[in-house]
Amino acid sequence: KAIGWSDIVALSTNPRGWAAYGHPEFGDFKFGHTRPDDSNSGLDSIIAENYAAVGKLRELSLADVTNPTTQDFVANVESSIIHYGDSTGFFANEMFTQGPNYLSATVMYESLVVQANEGQLYPHLAYPVVAIYPKEGTFYSDHPYTILQASWVTPAKRAAALAFRNFLLAPAQQKKALQYGFRPADLSVGVGSPINSAHGVDPSEPKSLLQVPSADVTQAIETSWEQQRRKVDVMLVLDRSGSMNDLVGGLSKIEKAKQGLTEFVNLLGNSDGLGLTVFSTNTNVLTPVSALGPKRQSVLSNISGIDVSGSTRLFDTIAEQANALKTLPSKHIKVLIVLTDGMDTSSKLSVSQLLSQITASGANAGEGVKIYTIAYGNDADVSELTKIAGATGGQEYAGTPQNINQVYLQISRFF
């Protein structure tokens, strides 16, 4: 049976989820794709969704994109997103290792499906993986090689670039690329193994190709997506213990952390939910999670006024705020972002007790609260923070006063 975006809409909006298709053990339909402003596969995703909404293969127009029916169709697809991201490979890895309780489907390249079924990268594949070529059409995602015409491109550089291009297109290299699941640019090489059903893909597909839309239509799709994307509820948790007053490389840890938080807040939309919690010996919720728009300036003022003192009540704070996010009635993505510069010294919970509370499990594990942890400096327990993030489908980051703005930016790409 041919499957497409219309089936994803039907599954995403069915309150019975996978139970409507005889698989209640899989829970809700859980979908993922990268952000279209960060990744080619994410841009391909939302363009294909717009095409599917209007039933076209070519000449997608501005009127098509702004049509309320199209807007609703795309929003319904996006409603099943568990989180976004900037790496197609990250989604593939999560799906291949955690299975359908975490992620039902994701937009990825055919080559990743081939590699998953090779057995070397994923010897313990959670579930068999197959590629679905949407019945409404899809794209070939090329890897272009371009030799620029610029003043700094000398004849020697041009000759070297031509030689390397010829090397890549030679039959030996084209056959090697095929072994990794890439379709060869040299048609004389042919599409053979491992692009076959044994590796979860179909060499006869795709049967319908979509035309790349014009630049203005593509821009309109991206602009619309900002409204259609699944919104997020974020609780920012900041360690304000005494050690945060230390200088690293001449930079104040707390002041740089506050700068990073400020930049992060400015990346969120008015309809996203945001809360702010600080902790040391005790925990203080400066503002609970609610729509950011009406309180953006007060949140920024709260961040500016954070001071430091006390010890580190890390585990109890994480447990309390994760539970608070779970109880929120919204259908938003739920995220906890925790920055700490030290080890827990003041909690009643141990790390193992915390992990037992927050570990994603069950049919809807992928819909649980994601925890992103930042080990800020050299004194934080990276091992514990990695376990905490990994248990929820989040990630751990190494932060310093020098890179903390970039760390918060990286985390923001997940929603």
PDB file of C-alpha atoms in Angstrom, residues 11-149:
ATOM      1  CA  LEU A  11      -2.606   9.167  12.162  1.00  0.00           C
ATOM      2  CA  SER A  12      -1.433  12.367  13.855  1.00  0.00           C
ATOM      3  CA  THR A  13      -4.960  13.618  14.436  1.00  0.00           C
ATOM      4  CA  ASN A  14      -6.504  10.279  15.473  1.00  0.00           C
ATOM      5  CA  PRO A  15      -6.887  10.285  19.278  1.00  0.00           C
ATOM      6  CA  ARG A  16      -6.443   6.495  19.283  1.00  0.00           C
ATOM      7  CA  GLY A  17      -3.017   6.786  17.675  1.00  0.00           C
ATOM      8  CA  TRP A  18      -1.499   3.474  16.609  1.00  0.00           C
ATOM      9  CA  ALA A  19      -4.380   1.604  18.270  1.00  0.00           C
ATOM     10  CA  ALA A  20      -6.494   2.599  15.259  1.00  0.00           C
ATOM     11  CA  TYR A  21      -4.127   0.460  13.176  1.00  0.00           C
ATOM     12  CA  GLY A  22      -3.979  -2.506  15.541  1.00  0.00           C
ATOM     13  CA  HIS A  23      -0.832  -1.520  17.447  1.00  0.00           C
ATOM     14  CA  PRO A  24      -1.799   0.093  20.760  1.00  0.00           C
ATOM     15  CA  GLU A  25       1.641  -0.825  22.135  1.00  0.00           C
ATOM     16  CA  PHE A  26       3.150   1.959  19.989  1.00  0.00           C
ATOM     17  CA  GLY A  27       1.017   4.690  21.607  1.00  0.00           C
ATOM     18  CA  ASP A  28       0.610   7.961  19.708  1.00  0.00           C
ATOM     19  CA  PHE A  29       2.178   8.630  16.320  1.00  0.00           C
ATOM     20  CA  LYS A  30       5.498  10.346  17.018  1.00  0.00           C
ATOM     21  CA  PHE A  31       7.193  12.175  14.163  1.00  0.00           C
ATOM     22  CA  GLY A  32      10.434  14.074  13.694  1.00  0.00           C
ATOM     23  CA  HIS A  33      12.274  16.198  11.188  1.00  0.00           C
ATOM     24  CA  THR A  34      15.041  18.760  11.363  1.00  0.00           C
ATOM     25  CA  ARG A  35      14.513  22.503  11.388  1.00  0.00           C
ATOM     26  CA  PRO A  36      14.114  23.808   7.822  1.00  0.00           C
ATOM     27  CA  ASP A  37      16.354  26.783   8.543  1.00  0.00           C
ATOM     28  CA  ASP A  38      19.183  24.477   9.637  1.00  0.00           C
ATOM     29  CA  SER A  39      18.970  21.347   7.531  1.00  0.00           C
ATOM     30  CA  ASN A  40      18.153  20.355   3.975  1.00  0.00           C
ATOM     31  CA  SER A  41      15.967  17.420   5.038  1.00  0.00           C
ATOM     32  CA  GLY A  42      13.869  19.738   7.199  1.00  0.00           C
ATOM     33  CA  LEU A  43      13.332  22.130   4.299  1.00  0.00           C
ATOM     34  CA  ASP A  44      12.461  19.202   2.025  1.00  0.00           C
ATOM     35  CA  SER A  45       9.929  18.094   4.645  1.00  0.00           C
ATOM     36  CA  ILE A  46       7.897  21.262   4.842  1.00  0.00           C
ATOM     37  CA  ILE A  47       7.977  21.839   1.072  1.00  0.00           C
ATOM     38  CA  ALA A  48       6.687  18.297   0.527  1.00  0.00           C
ATOM     39  CA  GLU A  49       3.966  18.846   3.143  1.00  0.00           C
ATOM     40  CA  ASN A  50       2.762  21.937   1.277  1.00  0.00           C
ATOM     41  CA  TYR A  51       2.769  20.090  -2.045  1.00  0.00           C
ATOM     42  CA  ALA A  52       0.814  17.207  -0.514  1.00  0.00           C
ATOM     43  CA  ALA A  53      -1.781  19.586   0.890  1.00  0.00           C
ATOM     44  CA  VAL A  54      -2.676  20.892  -2.583  1.00  0.00           C
ATOM     45  CA  GLY A  55      -2.105  17.680  -4.560  1.00  0.00           C
ATOM     46  CA  LYS A  56       0.481  19.110  -6.950  1.00  0.00           C
ATOM     47  CA  LEU A  57       3.830  17.906  -8.257  1.00  0.00           C
ATOM     48  CA  ARG A  58       4.892  21.191  -9.839  1.00  0.00           C
ATOM     49  CA  GLU A  59       4.379  24.955  -9.763  1.00  0.00           C
ATOM     50  CA  LEU A  60       3.567  25.394  -6.094  1.00  0.00           C
ATOM     51  CA  SER A  61       2.353  28.976  -5.734  1.00  0.00           C
ATOM     52  CA  LEU A  62       2.140  31.610  -3.026  1.00  0.00           C
ATOM     53  CA  ALA A  63      -1.636  31.235  -3.109  1.00  0.00           C
ATOM     54  CA  ASP A  64      -1.232  27.510  -2.439  1.00  0.00           C
ATOM     55  CA  VAL A  65       1.020  28.131   0.554  1.00  0.00           C
ATOM     56  CA  THR A  66      -1.216  30.764   2.157  1.00  0.00           C
ATOM     57  CA  ASN A  67      -4.433  28.808   1.589  1.00  0.00           C
ATOM     58  CA  PRO A  68      -5.997  28.046   5.016  1.00  0.00           C
ATOM     59  CA  THR A  69      -6.494  24.400   4.013  1.00  0.00           C
ATOM     60  CA  THR A  70      -2.774  24.088   3.316  1.00  0.00           C
ATOM     61  CA  GLN A  71      -1.937  25.811   6.581  1.00  0.00           C
ATOM     62  CA  ASP A  72      -4.131  23.394   8.540  1.00  0.00           C
ATOM     63  CA  PHE A  73      -2.696  20.356   6.741  1.00  0.00           C
ATOM     64  CA  VAL A  74       0.890  21.322   7.571  1.00  0.00           C
ATOM     65  CA  ALA A  75      -0.005  22.214  11.164  1.00  0.00           C
ATOM     66  CA  ASN A  76      -1.590  18.778  11.607  1.00  0.00           C
ATOM     67  CA  VAL A  77       1.576  17.055  10.389  1.00  0.00           C
ATOM     68  CA  GLU A  78       3.697  19.209  12.682  1.00  0.00           C
ATOM     69  CA  SER A  79       1.456  18.462  15.672  1.00  0.00           C
ATOM     70  CA  SER A  80       3.011  14.995  15.973  1.00  0.00           C
ATOM     71  CA  ILE A  81       6.607  16.275  16.137  1.00  0.00           C
ATOM     72  CA  ILE A  82       8.424  15.170  19.321  1.00  0.00           C
ATOM     73  CA  HIS A  83      11.199  17.709  18.746  1.00  0.00           C
ATOM     74  CA  TYR A  84      13.127  19.294  15.895  1.00  0.00           C
ATOM     75  CA  GLY A  85      16.909  19.413  15.462  1.00  0.00           C
ATOM     76  CA  ASP A  86      19.740  20.394  13.156  1.00  0.00           C
ATOM     77  CA  SER A  87      21.019  16.891  12.348  1.00  0.00           C
ATOM     78  CA  THR A  88      19.249  14.255  10.257  1.00  0.00           C
ATOM     79  CA  GLY A  89      21.761  11.725  11.553  1.00  0.00           C
ATOM     80  CA  PHE A  90      20.729  12.458  15.156  1.00  0.00           C
ATOM     81  CA  PHE A  91      17.110  11.588  14.373  1.00  0.00           C
ATOM     82  CA  ALA A  92      18.190   8.430  12.578  1.00  0.00           C
ATOM     83  CA  ASN A  93      20.297   7.307  15.520  1.00  0.00           C
ATOM     84  CA  GLU A  94      17.495   7.927  18.037  1.00  0.00           C
ATOM     85  CA  MET A  95      14.971   6.041  15.931  1.00  0.00           C
ATOM     86  CA  PHE A  96      17.269   3.110  15.205  1.00  0.00           C
ATOM     87  CA  THR A  97      18.353   2.650  18.819  1.00  0.00           C
ATOM     88  CA  GLN A  98      15.150   3.446  20.732  1.00  0.00           C
ATOM     89  CA  GLY A  99      12.450   2.143  18.415  1.00  0.00           C
ATOM     90  CA  PRO A 100       8.813   3.154  17.868  1.00  0.00           C
ATOM     91  CA  ASN A 101       8.052   4.073  21.473  1.00  0.00           C
ATOM     92  CA  TYR A 102      10.399   7.018  21.025  1.00  0.00           C
ATOM     93  CA  LEU A 103       9.891   7.846  17.344  1.00  0.00           C
ATOM     94  CA  SER A 104       7.467   6.357  14.815  1.00  0.00           C
ATOM     95  CA  ALA A 105       8.899   7.977  11.706  1.00  0.00           C
ATOM     96  CA  THR A 106      11.325  10.672  10.677  1.00  0.00           C
ATOM     97  CA  VAL A 107      12.368  12.343   7.454  1.00  0.00           C
ATOM     98  CA  MET A 108      15.804  11.048   6.520  1.00  0.00           C
ATOM     99  CA  TYR A 109      17.923  10.145   3.534  1.00  0.00           C
ATOM    100  CA  GLU A 110      17.590   6.758   1.866  1.00  0.00           C
ATOM    101  CA  SER A 111      21.277   6.089   2.552  1.00  0.00           C
ATOM    102  CA  LEU A 112      20.667   6.173   6.316  1.00  0.00           C
ATOM    103  CA  VAL A 113      18.073   3.406   6.033  1.00  0.00           C
ATOM    104  CA  VAL A 114      20.518   1.314   4.015  1.00  0.00           C
ATOM    105  CA  GLN A 115      23.248   1.846   6.595  1.00  0.00           C
ATOM    106  CA  ALA A 116      20.901   0.957   9.462  1.00  0.00           C
ATOM    107  CA  ASN A 117      20.096  -2.387   7.860  1.00  0.00           C
ATOM    108  CA  GLU A 118      23.731  -3.191   7.068  1.00  0.00           C
ATOM    109  CA  GLY A 119      24.155  -4.392  10.640  1.00  0.00           C
ATOM    110  CA  GLN A 120      27.563  -2.882  11.312  1.00  0.00           C
ATOM    111  CA  LEU A 121      26.508   0.500  12.654  1.00  0.00           C
ATOM    112  CA  TYR A 122      23.432  -0.834  14.462  1.00  0.00           C
ATOM    113  CA  PRO A 123      23.982  -4.506  15.358  1.00  0.00           C
ATOM    114  CA  HIS A 124      21.100  -4.282  17.850  1.00  0.00           C
ATOM    115  CA  LEU A 125      18.562  -2.416  15.721  1.00  0.00           C
ATOM    116  CA  ALA A 126      15.505  -1.827  17.911  1.00  0.00           C
ATOM    117  CA  TYR A 127      13.056  -2.608  15.079  1.00  0.00           C
ATOM    118  CA  PRO A 128      13.305  -3.276  11.338  1.00  0.00           C
ATOM    119  CA  VAL A 129      13.504   0.002   9.430  1.00  0.00           C
ATOM    120  CA  VAL A 130      12.041   0.650   5.982  1.00  0.00           C
ATOM    121  CA  ALA A 131      11.972   3.695   3.738  1.00  0.00           C
ATOM    122  CA  ILE A 132       8.605   5.148   2.765  1.00  0.00           C
ATOM    123  CA  TYR A 133       8.523   7.129  -0.461  1.00  0.00           C
ATOM    124  CA  PRO A 134       5.498   9.443  -0.044  1.00  0.00           C
ATOM    125  CA  LYS A 135       2.792   8.750  -2.611  1.00  0.00           C
ATOM    126  CA  GLU A 136       2.399  12.505  -3.123  1.00  0.00           C
ATOM    127  CA  GLY A 137       6.014  12.763  -4.306  1.00  0.00           C
ATOM    128  CA  THR A 138       9.481  13.450  -2.936  1.00  0.00           C
ATOM    129  CA  PHE A 139      12.854  14.970  -3.849  1.00  0.00           C
ATOM    130  CA  TYR A 140      16.269  13.772  -4.881  1.00  0.00           C
ATOM    131  CA  SER A 141      18.653  15.404  -2.426  1.00  0.00           C
ATOM    132  CA  ASP A 142      21.792  16.024  -4.442  1.00  0.00           C
ATOM    133  CA  HIS A 143      25.308  16.689  -3.203  1.00  0.00           C
ATOM    134  CA  PRO A 144      26.423  19.412  -5.634  1.00  0.00           C
ATOM    135  CA  TYR A 145      30.067  20.035  -6.439  1.00  0.00           C
ATOM    136  CA  THR A 146      30.760  23.536  -7.710  1.00  0.00           C
ATOM    137  CA  ILE A 147      33.973  25.197  -8.802  1.00  0.00           C
ATOM    138  CA  LEU A 148      33.600  28.892  -8.051  1.00  0.00           C
ATOM    139  CA  GLN A 149      34.520  31.714 -10.361  1.00  0.00           C
TER     140      GLN A 149
END
